[in-house]
Amino acid sequence: MTDFSEWFHNILEEAEIIDDRYPVKGMNVWQPQGFKIRKYTLEILRNILDKTHEEVLFPMLIPEDELAKEAIHVKGFEEEVYWITHGGLTELNKKLALRPTSETAMYPMFSLWVRSHTDLPMRFYQIVNTFRYETKHTRPLIRVREITTFKEAHTVHATEEECEEEVQNAVKIYKQFFDMLGIPYMISKRPQWDKFPGAKYTVAFDTILPDGKALQIGTVHNLDQTFAKTFDITYETEEGDHKYVYQTCYGISDRVIASIIGIHGDEKGLCLPPAVAPYQVVIVPIIFKKGAEEVLEFCRNIEAKLKSAGLRVHFDDRDIRAGKKFYEHEMRGVPLRMEIGPRDIENKNAVVFRRDKLEKDTISIESDDFIDEIKSTLSNITHDMREKAWGSFNKHLRDAETVEEAAREIEKNMGIVTFHWCGNEACGKELEEKVRVDILGVRESKSETYKMPLTEITKEEIDLLQEEGAAARECINCGKPSTCRTMIAKTY
Ligand code: PR8
């Protein structure tokens, strides 16, 4: 695909995912096909979360004074909040914010709900729309002003250790989720200047879209006791003392759907992982004048069998050319197509076409064993799509030894470049600026930024580096000993 942006825009329209002609900038309409992909994606996430979390639903409006309570938080969002100032013709005494995220909607209630250590831990999530007045260039699903698929989890814990554990828990949850969707990712700790407003630290998942730009697709925030102190969320310990709780929150957005579409798609259009495909199998009858009814009847029978095995199947019996149907289902990303004509019926075979590999095979439909074969082909598709996506993701990762090399790599090959950095904020900001302005000649731009998420080296990684004689590495900017690796990428 030569121009990813153009491809992405066209496929959203052609495959009827999103209509971006709605007359409010950054707010789009989910069309039936897109809505189904969204529904099945959320189903996967719900299935994972429901094991440990409870789903809730909070109001969309937040009173001005609640939003303003947590100073750092409100500062971080002040330029992005939409305000409701009137009820009909009456000016409201207290302005109401459209939630940009729900900490300040939920936590005053948590303060009422949390009583005793026996109430903890508490784990909630909600899937809602949130509003952010983005000033950067908006793009459907990638940077929107109404985030329609905002899954936010909020957890409450008695101790700092449990809170840390929950961060790791959340990382595991997202790993599992993205793995099921075949979306590759890099996990890193954000630099202090790029963390969620009010958090102690932020861990983020980034993927890479086909144009080589990084996209943040999920975040996990350790909120420590910041919000607990602001909203007075305390619990009674076993000994009868009152202590502030520790909290985490973590979220994903419409960007997950953007990644499914962008990462797996190709020149022919969408290529959907079976788990989220509106139809996992489409059956196309190959009809000639003679024996048409027999073929249709046979296909209906196959359709019924696959449906009763729990698959999402569509029998496309429209009276149009088979070639036109092929084109359409390939463009819409249906993972598997069965073609059945008179000769196949005679031979007790069906042609099976895999959308991911664009390959045809023949399977026997003599006995009902074909149902298991279809199921196992679908799981092979899931596996192969994931492998392929990780393959191209890894090709976009490179190391650099100098600032110039890092900048050159980004300029030439995009992707994510990693290198050693001392961990000092002033040095990090200088480095960011060097890459962005001095070397690439990029002036302040609203649509393009260079982010530097940091990856803290774990104990195991340090040991490994020492083995490789790499522990004495220096920061590529200031030359001081480096305890961190960091990365730089052109981001959405
Ligand atoms: C929180 N509070 O809010 P976060 N369009 C699409 N996706 C977006 C946009 C946008 N304009 N802005 C952010 N995201 C926490 C955690 C409750 C849940 C994506 O965290 O501000 C981000 O990339 O980091 C991130 O993956 C997710 O929304 C959560 O946003």
Short mmCIF file of C-alpha atoms and ligand atoms in Angstrom, two decimals:
data_model
loop_
_atom_site.label_atom_id
_atom_site.label_comp_id
_atom_site.label_asym_id
_atom_site.label_seq_id
_atom_site.Cartn_x
_atom_site.Cartn_y
_atom_site.Cartn_z
CA MET A 1 0.00 0.00 0.00
CA THR A 2 1.65 3.19 -1.17
CA ASP A 3 -0.25 5.83 0.76
CA PHE A 4 -1.58 4.43 4.03
CA SER A 5 -3.59 7.52 4.94
CA GLU A 6 -5.46 7.44 1.66
CA TRP A 7 -5.94 3.66 1.86
CA PHE A 8 -7.29 3.95 5.41
CA HIS A 9 -9.70 6.71 4.49
CA ASN A 10 -10.96 4.84 1.41
CA ILE A 11 -11.43 1.50 3.13
CA LEU A 12 -13.46 3.02 5.97
CA GLU A 13 -15.80 4.33 3.32
CA GLU A 14 -15.83 1.40 0.91
CA ALA A 15 -16.23 -1.29 3.59
CA GLU A 16 -18.87 0.84 5.33
CA ILE A 17 -17.10 1.03 8.66
CA ILE A 18 -17.35 4.71 9.50
CA ASP A 19 -19.00 7.64 7.76
CA ASP A 20 -16.94 10.74 8.46
CA ARG A 21 -19.32 13.18 6.79
CA TYR A 22 -21.12 13.93 10.05
CA PRO A 23 -21.09 17.72 10.39
CA VAL A 24 -19.12 17.93 13.65
CA LYS A 25 -15.36 17.73 13.29
CA GLY A 26 -13.84 14.66 14.91
CA MET A 27 -17.21 12.95 15.40
CA ASN A 28 -18.13 10.09 13.09
CA VAL A 29 -20.93 7.63 12.47
CA TRP A 30 -20.48 3.90 12.98
CA GLN A 31 -22.07 2.05 10.06
CA PRO A 32 -23.42 -1.50 10.43
CA GLN A 33 -20.23 -3.28 9.28
CA GLY A 34 -18.02 -1.17 11.53
CA PHE A 35 -20.42 -1.49 14.41
CA LYS A 36 -20.27 -5.29 14.20
CA ILE A 37 -16.45 -5.32 14.22
CA ARG A 38 -16.60 -2.98 17.22
CA LYS A 39 -19.16 -5.22 18.94
CA TYR A 40 -17.09 -8.39 18.55
CA THR A 41 -13.91 -6.59 19.61
CA LEU A 42 -15.61 -5.40 22.77
CA GLU A 43 -17.02 -8.86 23.37
CA ILE A 44 -13.46 -10.22 23.59
CA LEU A 45 -12.51 -7.52 26.07
CA ARG A 46 -15.67 -7.98 28.14
CA ASN A 47 -15.03 -11.73 28.35
CA ILE A 48 -11.57 -11.08 29.75
CA LEU A 49 -12.58 -8.30 32.14
CA ASP A 50 -15.75 -9.92 33.46
CA LYS A 51 -13.64 -12.55 35.20
CA THR A 52 -12.21 -10.00 37.62
CA HIS A 53 -14.10 -6.72 37.11
CA GLU A 54 -17.67 -5.48 37.42
CA GLU A 55 -19.19 -3.41 34.63
CA VAL A 56 -20.76 -0.08 35.63
CA LEU A 57 -22.12 3.00 33.93
CA PHE A 58 -21.53 6.52 35.20
CA PRO A 59 -23.13 9.75 33.96
CA MET A 60 -21.53 11.57 31.06
CA LEU A 61 -21.63 14.98 32.77
CA ILE A 62 -19.19 16.05 35.46
CA PRO A 63 -19.78 19.12 37.65
CA GLU A 64 -17.14 21.80 37.23
CA ASP A 65 -16.05 21.69 40.89
CA GLU A 66 -15.48 17.92 40.86
CA LEU A 67 -13.42 18.11 37.67
CA ALA A 68 -11.40 20.95 39.15
CA LYS A 69 -10.66 19.19 42.46
CA GLU A 70 -7.60 17.30 41.28
CA ALA A 71 -5.37 20.19 40.18
CA ILE A 72 -2.82 18.29 38.07
CA HIS A 73 -5.54 16.26 36.41
CA VAL A 74 -7.64 19.24 35.44
CA LYS A 75 -4.57 21.12 34.21
CA GLY A 76 -3.80 18.21 31.89
CA PHE A 77 -7.26 18.28 30.39
CA GLU A 78 -8.17 21.98 30.54
CA GLU A 79 -7.68 22.58 26.83
CA GLU A 80 -9.65 19.50 25.86
CA VAL A 81 -12.88 19.79 27.84
CA TYR A 82 -16.24 20.52 26.23
CA TRP A 83 -18.52 22.48 28.52
CA ILE A 84 -22.27 22.56 28.89
CA THR A 85 -23.24 26.00 30.05
CA HIS A 86 -26.99 26.12 29.43
CA GLY A 87 -30.07 24.06 30.13
CA GLY A 88 -32.42 25.33 27.44
CA LEU A 89 -32.31 29.11 27.77
CA THR A 90 -31.19 29.10 31.39
CA GLU A 91 -27.55 29.54 32.18
CA LEU A 92 -26.44 26.81 34.58
CA ASN A 93 -25.16 27.87 38.01
CA LYS A 94 -22.52 25.21 37.73
CA LYS A 95 -21.01 24.38 34.36
CA LEU A 96 -21.02 20.70 33.42
CA ALA A 97 -18.15 19.03 31.60
CA LEU A 98 -18.62 16.30 29.01
CA ARG A 99 -16.37 13.60 30.46
CA PRO A 100 -12.91 13.55 28.82
CA THR A 101 -12.34 10.47 31.03
CA SER A 102 -14.19 9.47 34.19
CA GLU A 103 -11.85 9.69 37.20
CA THR A 104 -13.60 12.77 38.55
CA ALA A 105 -17.04 11.30 37.87
CA MET A 106 -16.28 8.01 39.58
CA TYR A 107 -14.03 8.83 42.48
CA PRO A 108 -16.46 10.98 44.51
CA MET A 109 -18.73 7.89 44.40
CA PHE A 110 -15.84 5.56 45.29
CA SER A 111 -15.37 7.71 48.38
CA LEU A 112 -18.93 6.69 49.38
CA TRP A 113 -18.56 3.06 48.36
CA VAL A 114 -15.25 2.15 49.95
CA ARG A 115 -15.68 1.56 53.67
CA SER A 116 -13.65 -1.33 54.97
CA HIS A 117 -10.58 -3.34 53.98
CA THR A 118 -13.07 -6.14 53.23
CA ASP A 119 -14.44 -4.05 50.33
CA LEU A 120 -11.05 -4.10 48.64
CA PRO A 121 -9.84 -4.66 46.01
CA MET A 122 -12.55 -3.12 43.84
CA ARG A 123 -12.35 -3.43 40.09
CA PHE A 124 -14.78 -1.67 37.76
CA TYR A 125 -14.95 -0.91 34.10
CA GLN A 126 -17.23 0.91 31.73
CA ILE A 127 -17.41 1.20 27.97
CA VAL A 128 -18.63 4.66 27.06
CA ASN A 129 -18.08 7.65 24.84
CA THR A 130 -15.78 10.39 26.04
CA PHE A 131 -15.11 13.81 24.58
CA ARG A 132 -11.81 15.53 24.01
CA TYR A 133 -11.46 18.77 22.12
CA GLU A 134 -8.38 17.66 20.20
CA THR A 135 -6.52 20.50 18.54
CA LYS A 136 -4.29 18.26 16.45
CA HIS A 137 -5.47 17.05 13.05
CA THR A 138 -8.40 14.67 13.64
CA ARG A 139 -8.66 11.32 11.87
CA PRO A 140 -11.47 8.74 12.10
CA LEU A 141 -10.80 6.16 14.84
CA ILE A 142 -7.25 7.43 15.37
CA ARG A 143 -7.72 10.91 16.78
CA VAL A 144 -11.34 11.76 17.38
CA ARG A 145 -13.12 14.32 19.49
CA GLU A 146 -15.83 11.88 20.51
CA ILE A 147 -14.10 8.64 21.51
CA THR A 148 -16.95 6.19 21.09
CA THR A 149 -15.17 3.05 22.19
CA PHE A 150 -13.59 4.17 25.43
CA LYS A 151 -13.10 1.21 27.74
CA GLU A 152 -11.92 2.52 31.07
CA ALA A 153 -11.09 0.32 34.03
CA HIS A 154 -10.68 1.75 37.53
CA THR A 155 -9.37 -0.26 40.46
CA VAL A 156 -8.98 0.43 44.18
CA HIS A 157 -6.48 -1.29 46.50
CA ALA A 158 -5.46 -1.33 50.13
CA THR A 159 -1.70 -1.34 49.62
CA GLU A 160 0.95 0.06 47.32
CA GLU A 161 2.12 -3.48 46.46
CA GLU A 162 -1.36 -4.54 45.37
CA CYS A 163 -1.59 -1.43 43.27
CA GLU A 164 1.72 -2.27 41.56
CA GLU A 165 0.48 -5.81 41.00
CA GLU A 166 -2.66 -4.46 39.38
CA VAL A 167 -0.54 -2.51 36.88
CA GLN A 168 1.06 -5.82 35.88
CA ASN A 169 -2.38 -7.43 35.81
CA ALA A 170 -3.65 -4.78 33.45
CA VAL A 171 -0.59 -5.22 31.22
CA LYS A 172 -1.38 -8.94 31.08
CA ILE A 173 -5.02 -8.24 30.22
CA TYR A 174 -4.08 -5.98 27.33
CA LYS A 175 -1.42 -8.39 26.10
CA GLN A 176 -4.06 -11.13 25.96
CA PHE A 177 -6.51 -8.80 24.23
CA PHE A 178 -4.07 -7.54 21.59
CA ASP A 179 -2.74 -11.07 21.01
CA MET A 180 -6.24 -12.29 20.23
CA LEU A 181 -6.57 -9.51 17.68
CA GLY A 182 -3.10 -10.14 16.24
CA ILE A 183 -2.01 -6.58 17.03
CA PRO A 184 1.72 -6.34 17.82
CA TYR A 185 2.84 -3.93 20.51
CA MET A 186 5.74 -2.45 22.40
CA ILE A 187 5.23 -1.86 26.11
CA SER A 188 7.03 1.03 27.74
CA LYS A 189 6.99 3.36 30.68
CA ARG A 190 6.29 6.91 29.53
CA PRO A 191 8.69 9.67 30.52
CA GLN A 192 7.46 11.74 33.45
CA TRP A 193 6.56 14.61 31.12
CA ASP A 194 4.30 12.38 29.06
CA LYS A 195 2.36 10.56 31.78
CA PHE A 196 -1.39 10.68 32.42
CA PRO A 197 -2.27 13.87 34.34
CA GLY A 198 -2.35 12.90 38.02
CA ALA A 199 -0.61 9.54 37.64
CA LYS A 200 2.54 8.39 39.44
CA TYR A 201 3.56 6.73 36.19
CA THR A 202 2.09 5.51 32.92
CA VAL A 203 2.78 2.31 31.04
CA ALA A 204 1.74 2.38 27.40
CA PHE A 205 1.20 -0.03 24.53
CA ASP A 206 2.28 1.24 21.11
CA THR A 207 1.81 -0.43 17.78
CA ILE A 208 3.10 0.58 14.34
CA LEU A 209 0.79 1.24 11.40
CA PRO A 210 1.87 0.34 7.84
CA ASP A 211 3.22 3.86 7.17
CA GLY A 212 5.74 3.28 9.99
CA LYS A 213 4.12 5.71 12.43
CA ALA A 214 3.61 4.58 16.01
CA LEU A 215 0.13 4.61 17.52
CA GLN A 216 -0.55 4.45 21.24
CA ILE A 217 -3.27 1.84 21.64
CA GLY A 218 -3.59 1.37 25.38
CA THR A 219 -2.43 2.87 28.64
CA VAL A 220 -2.15 1.69 32.23
CA HIS A 221 -1.75 4.30 34.93
CA ASN A 222 -0.61 3.89 38.51
CA LEU A 223 -2.49 6.66 40.30
CA ASP A 224 -0.96 5.89 43.68
CA GLN A 225 -2.84 7.93 46.36
CA THR A 226 -3.18 11.19 44.44
CA PHE A 227 -6.88 10.89 43.68
CA ALA A 228 -7.61 9.09 46.96
CA LYS A 229 -6.34 12.15 48.84
CA THR A 230 -8.23 14.58 46.61
CA PHE A 231 -11.53 12.69 46.77
CA ASP A 232 -11.06 11.38 50.30
CA ILE A 233 -11.26 7.69 49.48
CA THR A 234 -10.32 5.86 52.67
CA TYR A 235 -10.88 2.44 54.19
CA GLU A 236 -10.88 1.11 57.70
CA THR A 237 -8.02 -1.33 58.34
CA GLU A 238 -8.34 -4.50 60.37
CA GLU A 239 -6.91 -2.56 63.31
CA GLY A 240 -9.54 0.14 62.96
CA ASP A 241 -7.31 2.88 61.44
CA HIS A 242 -8.36 4.86 58.40
CA LYS A 243 -6.04 4.81 55.40
CA TYR A 244 -6.11 6.24 51.92
CA VAL A 245 -6.53 3.69 49.12
CA TYR A 246 -4.23 3.17 46.15
CA GLN A 247 -5.66 3.27 42.63
CA THR A 248 -5.02 2.36 39.03
CA CYS A 249 -6.90 3.08 35.84
CA TYR A 250 -6.38 1.78 32.34
CA GLY A 251 -7.95 2.37 29.00
CA ILE A 252 -8.20 1.62 25.33
CA SER A 253 -10.09 3.41 22.59
CA ASP A 254 -11.31 3.33 18.97
CA ARG A 255 -7.62 3.11 18.07
CA VAL A 256 -7.85 -0.65 18.64
CA ILE A 257 -10.29 -0.89 15.71
CA ALA A 258 -8.05 1.39 13.65
CA SER A 259 -5.16 -1.01 14.32
CA ILE A 260 -7.15 -4.11 13.36
CA ILE A 261 -8.06 -2.44 10.08
CA GLY A 262 -4.68 -0.85 9.38
CA ILE A 263 -2.36 -3.63 10.43
CA HIS A 264 -4.07 -6.57 8.75
CA GLY A 265 -5.47 -4.84 5.68
CA ASP A 266 -3.92 -4.98 2.19
CA GLU A 267 -4.50 -3.75 -1.36
CA LYS A 268 -7.66 -5.81 -1.60
CA GLY A 269 -9.13 -4.15 1.46
CA LEU A 270 -9.88 -5.39 4.96
CA CYS A 271 -8.53 -8.65 6.27
CA LEU A 272 -10.30 -9.38 9.55
CA PRO A 273 -9.21 -11.70 12.35
CA PRO A 274 -11.96 -14.36 12.62
CA ALA A 275 -12.72 -13.34 16.21
CA VAL A 276 -14.05 -9.93 15.13
CA ALA A 277 -15.23 -10.58 11.57
CA PRO A 278 -18.99 -9.90 11.16
CA TYR A 279 -19.03 -13.02 8.95
CA GLN A 280 -16.32 -15.60 9.53
CA VAL A 281 -17.36 -17.71 6.54
CA VAL A 282 -19.19 -16.73 3.39
CA ILE A 283 -20.64 -19.38 1.09
CA VAL A 284 -20.80 -18.47 -2.60
CA PRO A 285 -22.74 -20.83 -4.87
CA ILE A 286 -21.32 -21.36 -8.34
CA ILE A 287 -24.42 -21.58 -10.42
CA PHE A 288 -25.04 -22.58 -14.00
CA LYS A 289 -28.46 -22.63 -15.63
CA LYS A 290 -28.81 -26.34 -15.10
CA GLY A 291 -29.04 -27.64 -11.54
CA ALA A 292 -29.12 -24.21 -9.89
CA GLU A 293 -31.75 -25.15 -7.33
CA GLU A 294 -29.79 -28.22 -6.27
CA VAL A 295 -26.66 -26.11 -5.62
CA LEU A 296 -28.62 -23.54 -3.63
CA GLU A 297 -30.24 -26.24 -1.55
CA PHE A 298 -26.90 -27.90 -0.91
CA CYS A 299 -25.32 -24.58 0.18
CA ARG A 300 -28.22 -23.87 2.53
CA ASN A 301 -27.55 -27.18 4.18
CA ILE A 302 -23.84 -26.39 4.60
CA GLU A 303 -24.75 -22.96 5.98
CA ALA A 304 -27.09 -24.50 8.56
CA LYS A 305 -24.45 -26.98 9.70
CA LEU A 306 -21.78 -24.31 10.14
CA LYS A 307 -24.21 -22.01 11.92
CA SER A 308 -25.25 -24.68 14.36
CA ALA A 309 -21.55 -25.22 15.09
CA GLY A 310 -21.53 -21.62 16.36
CA LEU A 311 -19.87 -19.91 13.39
CA ARG A 312 -20.96 -16.62 11.87
CA VAL A 313 -21.85 -17.68 8.35
CA HIS A 314 -23.40 -15.88 5.43
CA PHE A 315 -24.84 -17.63 2.41
CA ASP A 316 -24.60 -15.14 -0.43
CA ASP A 317 -27.37 -16.25 -2.79
CA ARG A 318 -27.79 -12.91 -4.54
CA ASP A 319 -28.43 -13.13 -8.24
CA ILE A 320 -25.18 -11.46 -9.30
CA ARG A 321 -21.90 -12.72 -10.76
CA ALA A 322 -19.78 -14.85 -8.42
CA GLY A 323 -16.75 -12.70 -9.30
CA LYS A 324 -18.50 -9.61 -8.00
CA LYS A 325 -19.28 -11.42 -4.74
CA PHE A 326 -15.65 -12.53 -4.40
CA TYR A 327 -14.46 -8.97 -4.83
CA GLU A 328 -16.90 -7.64 -2.25
CA HIS A 329 -16.19 -10.24 0.45
CA GLU A 330 -12.45 -9.91 -0.04
CA MET A 331 -12.72 -6.14 0.32
CA ARG A 332 -14.78 -6.58 3.49
CA GLY A 333 -12.22 -8.96 4.91
CA VAL A 334 -14.30 -12.14 5.36
CA PRO A 335 -11.65 -14.62 6.59
CA LEU A 336 -12.91 -17.68 4.73
CA ARG A 337 -14.92 -18.19 1.55
CA MET A 338 -16.46 -21.48 0.46
CA GLU A 339 -17.28 -21.92 -3.21
CA ILE A 340 -19.66 -24.71 -4.09
CA GLY A 341 -20.78 -25.66 -7.62
CA PRO A 342 -22.37 -28.71 -9.27
CA ARG A 343 -19.04 -30.44 -9.81
CA ASP A 344 -18.06 -29.92 -6.17
CA ILE A 345 -21.31 -31.50 -5.07
CA GLU A 346 -20.65 -34.42 -7.36
CA ASN A 347 -17.12 -34.84 -5.97
CA LYS A 348 -18.25 -34.10 -2.39
CA ASN A 349 -15.75 -31.25 -2.22
CA ALA A 350 -15.76 -27.52 -1.65
CA VAL A 351 -13.25 -24.88 -2.61
CA VAL A 352 -12.05 -22.89 0.38
CA PHE A 353 -10.36 -19.51 -0.06
CA ARG A 354 -8.30 -17.92 2.72
CA ARG A 355 -8.50 -14.12 2.74
CA ASP A 356 -5.22 -13.68 4.64
CA LYS A 357 -3.08 -15.71 2.25
CA LEU A 358 -5.28 -15.27 -0.83
CA GLU A 359 -4.94 -19.03 -1.35
CA LYS A 360 -7.42 -21.65 -2.46
CA ASP A 361 -7.69 -25.19 -1.20
CA THR A 362 -10.14 -28.02 -1.62
CA ILE A 363 -11.77 -29.75 1.32
CA SER A 364 -13.94 -32.82 1.49
CA ILE A 365 -17.53 -32.28 2.55
CA GLU A 366 -18.43 -35.94 2.42
CA SER A 367 -18.90 -36.13 6.17
CA ASP A 368 -19.51 -33.51 8.86
CA ASP A 369 -15.79 -33.56 9.65
CA PHE A 370 -15.56 -30.56 7.35
CA ILE A 371 -16.99 -28.43 10.19
CA ASP A 372 -13.93 -29.12 12.34
CA GLU A 373 -11.70 -28.48 9.36
CA ILE A 374 -13.28 -25.07 8.82
CA LYS A 375 -12.88 -24.28 12.51
CA SER A 376 -9.24 -25.28 12.53
CA THR A 377 -8.59 -23.27 9.34
CA LEU A 378 -10.07 -20.25 11.10
CA SER A 379 -7.75 -20.70 14.05
CA ASN A 380 -4.80 -21.13 11.66
CA ILE A 381 -5.80 -17.85 10.06
CA THR A 382 -5.78 -16.14 13.47
CA HIS A 383 -2.35 -17.58 14.20
CA ASP A 384 -0.85 -16.75 10.80
CA MET A 385 -2.22 -13.21 10.80
CA ARG A 386 -0.65 -12.59 14.21
CA GLU A 387 2.72 -13.97 13.06
CA LYS A 388 2.67 -11.88 9.91
CA ALA A 389 1.80 -8.72 11.84
CA TRP A 390 4.61 -9.30 14.37
CA GLY A 391 6.98 -9.95 11.46
CA SER A 392 6.39 -6.55 9.93
CA PHE A 393 6.31 -4.87 13.36
CA ASN A 394 9.75 -6.28 14.21
CA LYS A 395 11.10 -5.02 10.88
CA HIS A 396 10.17 -1.54 12.04
CA LEU A 397 12.26 -1.77 15.24
CA ARG A 398 15.88 -0.67 15.17
CA ASP A 399 18.68 0.33 17.52
CA ALA A 400 20.73 3.49 17.27
CA GLU A 401 24.13 4.42 18.75
CA THR A 402 23.99 8.16 18.16
CA VAL A 403 21.36 10.90 18.04
CA GLU A 404 22.10 11.45 14.35
CA GLU A 405 21.64 7.77 13.63
CA ALA A 406 18.32 7.74 15.49
CA ALA A 407 17.07 10.71 13.53
CA ARG A 408 18.28 9.29 10.23
CA GLU A 409 16.58 5.96 10.89
CA ILE A 410 13.28 7.68 11.63
CA GLU A 411 13.56 9.91 8.62
CA LYS A 412 14.43 7.05 6.29
CA ASN A 413 12.59 4.04 7.65
CA MET A 414 10.13 5.40 10.24
CA GLY A 415 9.16 2.83 12.88
CA ILE A 416 10.51 2.81 16.42
CA VAL A 417 14.19 3.42 17.16
CA THR A 418 15.57 2.45 20.56
CA PHE A 419 18.77 3.61 22.24
CA HIS A 420 20.43 4.30 25.58
CA TRP A 421 19.48 7.36 27.56
CA CYS A 422 20.55 8.60 30.99
CA GLY A 423 17.00 9.04 32.29
CA ASN A 424 17.38 12.74 33.02
CA GLU A 425 14.36 14.84 32.05
CA ALA A 426 16.25 17.88 30.77
CA CYS A 427 18.50 15.67 28.69
CA GLY A 428 15.49 13.75 27.35
CA LYS A 429 13.69 16.91 26.31
CA GLU A 430 16.83 18.25 24.66
CA LEU A 431 17.23 14.99 22.78
CA GLU A 432 13.62 15.08 21.62
CA GLU A 433 14.12 18.60 20.36
CA LYS A 434 17.39 17.72 18.62
CA VAL A 435 15.77 14.89 16.71
CA ARG A 436 12.66 16.82 15.93
CA VAL A 437 13.95 20.25 15.02
CA ASP A 438 17.71 20.32 14.51
CA ILE A 439 18.11 17.14 12.58
CA LEU A 440 14.82 16.50 10.84
CA GLY A 441 14.04 20.18 10.42
CA VAL A 442 10.50 19.70 11.68
CA ARG A 443 9.10 22.87 13.15
CA GLU A 444 6.21 22.92 15.60
CA SER A 445 3.56 20.95 13.79
CA LYS A 446 0.06 20.12 14.83
CA SER A 447 -0.21 16.86 12.97
CA GLU A 448 3.17 15.31 13.60
CA THR A 449 5.03 14.83 16.82
CA TYR A 450 7.96 12.81 17.96
CA LYS A 451 7.36 11.06 21.20
CA MET A 452 9.93 9.44 23.41
CA PRO A 453 8.34 6.79 25.52
CA LEU A 454 10.85 5.24 27.87
CA THR A 455 11.37 1.63 28.67
CA GLU A 456 12.86 1.09 32.05
CA ILE A 457 15.29 -1.77 31.97
CA THR A 458 14.18 -4.60 34.19
CA LYS A 459 16.58 -6.54 36.42
CA GLU A 460 16.65 -9.44 33.94
CA GLU A 461 17.43 -7.12 31.09
CA ILE A 462 20.29 -5.48 33.01
CA ASP A 463 21.79 -8.92 33.70
CA LEU A 464 21.50 -9.77 30.04
CA LEU A 465 23.10 -6.50 29.01
CA GLN A 466 25.95 -7.06 31.45
CA GLU A 467 26.54 -10.45 29.93
CA GLU A 468 26.78 -8.77 26.58
CA GLY A 469 29.20 -6.24 28.05
CA ALA A 470 26.67 -3.53 27.40
CA ALA A 471 26.17 -2.29 30.96
CA ALA A 472 28.77 0.40 30.49
CA ARG A 473 26.72 1.96 27.70
CA GLU A 474 26.32 5.70 27.72
CA CYS A 475 23.45 8.02 27.03
CA ILE A 476 23.56 8.84 23.34
CA ASN A 477 22.92 12.49 24.08
CA CYS A 478 24.91 13.54 27.17
CA GLY A 479 27.30 10.60 27.46
CA LYS A 480 26.48 9.88 31.10
CA PRO A 481 26.01 6.23 32.18
CA SER A 482 22.70 4.93 30.94
CA THR A 483 20.31 2.91 33.04
CA CYS A 484 17.37 3.26 30.66
CA ARG A 485 16.63 2.43 27.14
CA THR A 486 14.33 4.78 25.38
CA MET A 487 12.65 4.92 22.06
CA ILE A 488 11.65 7.52 19.58
CA ALA A 489 9.09 7.33 16.84
CA LYS A 490 6.99 9.48 14.64
CA THR A 491 3.55 9.14 16.18
CA TYR A 492 -0.07 9.73 15.34
C1 PR8 B 1 -7.17 7.62 30.41
N1 PR8 B 1 -8.52 7.17 32.33
O1 PR8 B 1 -8.01 8.41 30.02
P1 PR8 B 1 -5.60 7.96 28.34
N2 PR8 B 1 -8.88 9.50 19.92
C2 PR8 B 1 -8.71 8.16 20.04
N3 PR8 B 1 -8.08 7.58 21.08
C3 PR8 B 1 -7.58 8.37 22.05
C4 PR8 B 1 -7.72 9.77 21.99
C5 PR8 B 1 -8.41 10.34 20.87
N4 PR8 B 1 -8.60 11.64 20.76
N5 PR8 B 1 -7.13 10.30 23.10
C6 PR8 B 1 -6.64 9.26 23.81
N6 PR8 B 1 -6.91 8.10 23.19
C7 PR8 B 1 -7.29 6.86 31.68
C8 PR8 B 1 -7.31 5.39 31.50
C9 PR8 B 1 -9.45 6.07 32.24
C10 PR8 B 1 -8.76 5.02 31.46
C11 PR8 B 1 -6.55 6.74 23.66
O2 PR8 B 1 -6.06 7.31 29.70
O3 PR8 B 1 -5.79 9.43 28.33
C12 PR8 B 1 -5.13 6.68 24.19
O4 PR8 B 1 -4.24 6.35 23.18
O5 PR8 B 1 -4.21 7.46 28.15
C13 PR8 B 1 -5.20 5.60 25.23
O6 PR8 B 1 -4.88 4.37 24.63
C14 PR8 B 1 -6.66 5.55 25.67
O7 PR8 B 1 -7.37 6.40 24.78
C15 PR8 B 1 -6.84 5.99 27.12
O8 PR8 B 1 -6.56 7.34 27.26
#
